[in-house]
Amino acid sequence: MNSKRWLCLAVMSCLVLLSTASLFGQATATASLQGTITDKSQAVIGNKAEVTITNKETGATRTANTNDAGEYKFESLPAGRYSLKTTAAGFSTAEAKDVELLVGRTTTQNFTLLPGAVSETVEVTSTAPLVDQTKTDVSTNITPEQVTELPLIGRDIADLAYLSPGVKAADSYDPTKNRYSILSVNGQGGRNVNVTVNGIDNKDNTVGGPVMQLPAEAVQEFAISTQRFSAVNGRSEGAAINVITKSGSNNYHGSAFGFFRDQVLNADQKLADPTVPSGFVTSNPPYSRQWFGGSIGGPIKKDKLFVFFAFERQREHTSIAEAPTALTQLNLVTSLGAQPASVVPTPFFENRINGRMDYTFNSRHSAYLSVTTQANNSLNDQSNGTFDLTEGNFTVNHMQVANLTVNSALSSTLVNSFTAGFSYWNNLIDSTTRAPLVTFPTAQFGTNTNVPQQSFQTKFQFKDDVTKSVGRHTFKTGVDYIWNPKMGGFFEFNPTLEIDFKKNPSCMLGVAPDAATAGCGAAAFPNGFATPGAVKGMTIANGDPSFILPNGTKQLGLYFQDDWKMMKRLTVNVGLRYDRDFNMITGVDATQSRTYQELLALAPINATAARLTRKTAADDTKDFSPRIGFAYDMKGNGNHIFRGGYGLYYGNTFQNIPLFMQQQVNNTVFQTLFSLAPSDTVPGTAILLSNWRFGVDPMPTIAAPSHNLTVGSTGRIMDPDYRSPVTEEFNGGYSWSLSPKSVLEVEYVHVLSLHENKTINVDAKVPIDPNNVALGLIRPMDAAFATAGQTRLGSVRDEQSIGRSRYDGMNISYRQRSFHKIDLSVNYTLARAVGYNEDGGSFRYYPRDPNRPFAPEDFGPAFNDERHHLTISGIWNLPWGMSFAPVLQAGSARPYNELSAVNDLGMGGGSAAQAMLAPGCTLQGYYSRACGLNPMNNKRGDPYFNVDTRLAKNIKLGETRKLQLAFQAFNLFNHANYGNNFDATVGDATFGKPIGFINPTSTVAPRSFTAEFGARFSF
């Protein structure tokens, strides 16, 4: 290696170590190419044909020879466009000038050689078929054209995953994900979708899902495997998404774009309001957004050194319309400190940056460095339509990822890829206001109850993948190690005193709209807000809210896979993966948890406590996941493929599961200091809350944080038998290549999810006498707490891994490429997702009866169950340089669960809220097992329908330059998608009516028609 190469390597290494920007990494994000060489009589040309492949962008070449069956194969190729030349003694040279390889896919390009001299070249004009003849999993490739040409409302390329069968939109499950596309895959909740970028882990280990988003200008393509992916991929029992980024080439290329949106292009939002005859009120809050940026890439040294850079900036001035009912109430309490506003501003500003450098040492060795950073800040993203300005917040988010990858073709049959990666994430959600939170039934003001909170993680990743071809076998093996030395954060709730009034201000003051309402006005509230009994509750929490893992976490993955072409028509892949997590289940010394210590004191006299303390939870050590698949070419021409397979897939334990247990290891325990009911005495006074007068009597005394749990606190523990979640998956499908440009596929998929998280209150209230519930309910462990001299806990919540769910689906897909100038993708899914009061892949679901987590009534449709789902997308190249690109999504109604106004079982905290008995069932009948609970998720909301479109005019400005003028419309038909966001409380005047949009916390789901104009210049 000469000095220039050493210098280049040194520069690249320093960039990894010193860069303050960051990357969305790389690794084995590659493609494969295979084919058979025959003569004109279709006899194979074995052992003497040579195939040379050349990357059309970088000029990089590789060579392979055919085996005795006339077959050749290239592994671990960067996705992109290639030219191929095939030579053999006595035959003319055959050349395919434009073969596209997509990430994660094996493309087949066959050659028929004609007799002649090698110096003669015959161009092969046949197109490589769309169907992957060796694919055994359930996956979809999102092409470069789709990334560039389809409408993206938030320029989040994950939106395009909706084009894959079995994928639909779900609601954000965490405040840090409100601006992300949340993917419900096979009926699950979205947390267990494992995203890698160029092979590097991009997972949020705290709550699940991806950490960061790339600039769309930097994304070349991606593949999503929704089920049955190979042993190469792990750490997810859900879907696997692999994104690859653009690189520089021998030609300078780039882009500049801007998309602009304004309030005048937005239709009125139909805000659900079941109290008015129409069922909704309209609002069009102030809005403007400018999203601009560009990219540039090219050679520093032709055929050797290439660079690429992309930048995007978003400036969004948006707002949330205050619910009219809330605004009316808040205007009545400005004297108490409320700051009402008809709209709450929610500005958002963000930068996304990507840089990549590729270096080719020679035809065998190459390397690349990629760096991506995303940074944003926003205001009031925790607000909703019932908050005022004092309950706002600010959010600061910073993500960085970087990696260096070295690819080596050690021989024509041996390829190695090594990757070192780094990632960093820090999210802070806080407020500048520290004041009591005052709540009313339909409005509130004061410090937000969900702030402050912070999450952070730092990862180092090292992985190596080896591919060896031996005859008809392609062996793959590798190791993947992630070290997370710094992970944790803090989470507070109720950081200031919460004061809950039982009636709205208009009722207590006797003014409109409650001027004539019974139970309101001076007769019921002679002293207004200061009337004794006006306040129904008070709550506050304090202590150390941090959950920092002192030794971090580690994750090790090992795999071996054999892709065996048993015969010309049959390919079998057999793999085994082993995953081992370290410090993920508990992360701290669980024996120092106050709940554990209390239960340890109870163990000699209480069987439940003895079981929970017989050992502490630990990470799994036997997570072996075998995987097998096959692909059978039914006629030998690649037009009819039958495929199937089976596998086990282990997921991770997200840190939000042991979080509350970890907090109880701190010197002072973060816990609810008190939560008062009307019959409780206000601390520091001798006054019952039912007699306490707001603004007149002293405020409660707030005690200092405690080292021990207080009376009535919530106990938290990880079950000693806790295990990692796992799915059993199998699939069977048929692909029919109607032409080289079109394919029809039918697929059956089955997913059985086991060992999912379920929170069980092991001290839930039970009848003193099940045969006579009139005697009352007791907590079974109360007597043991008293006998052992321990603080009585309000509940003991055991994180168990007993949840289970199931998904069965049939996918029917049609895809065509450049057929009559139309790229078209149509997917229909008929599916059923069921579980025990849960969604697959999620956590902290409570059974309605903790003593019967598998009660037959708790088994029912999952919350994201959608029996029918249709997605249609296309890119239609019209005359005069016009193009039209729509994306249509339609789904049948999702379920929701009927609720009681109160918990009919009366079991206290730690069980599903508002559990409702079946019609005609009494509490005595329930405990006598004469009847049960109301069936789970027995109601359905509204169907889902959304159409996004992009209309563009393409203007050629020369050989390689193009200006595109675009108009994008989202929710084209202005359909209010309420989905299953319905009032579920039986007895409410608005029961069974929509109360909000299907994904209420998402800020990227289009709630009404909205449009933008834009332009993109490319060269």
PDB file of C-alpha atoms in Angstrom, residues 8 69 590 596 838 849:
ATOM      1  CA  CYS A   8      -6.336   8.629   2.926  1.00  0.00           C
ATOM      2  CA  ALA A  69     -23.235 -25.748 -13.765  1.00  0.00           C
ATOM      3  CA  ALA A 590     -32.056  -4.825  41.605  1.00  0.00           C
ATOM      4  CA  TYR A 596     -37.374  -5.716  46.328  1.00  0.00           C
ATOM      5  CA  GLU A 838     -52.395  -5.717  23.866  1.00  0.00           C
ATOM      6  CA  ASP A 849     -58.191  -8.483  36.072  1.00  0.00           C
TER       7      ASP A 849
END
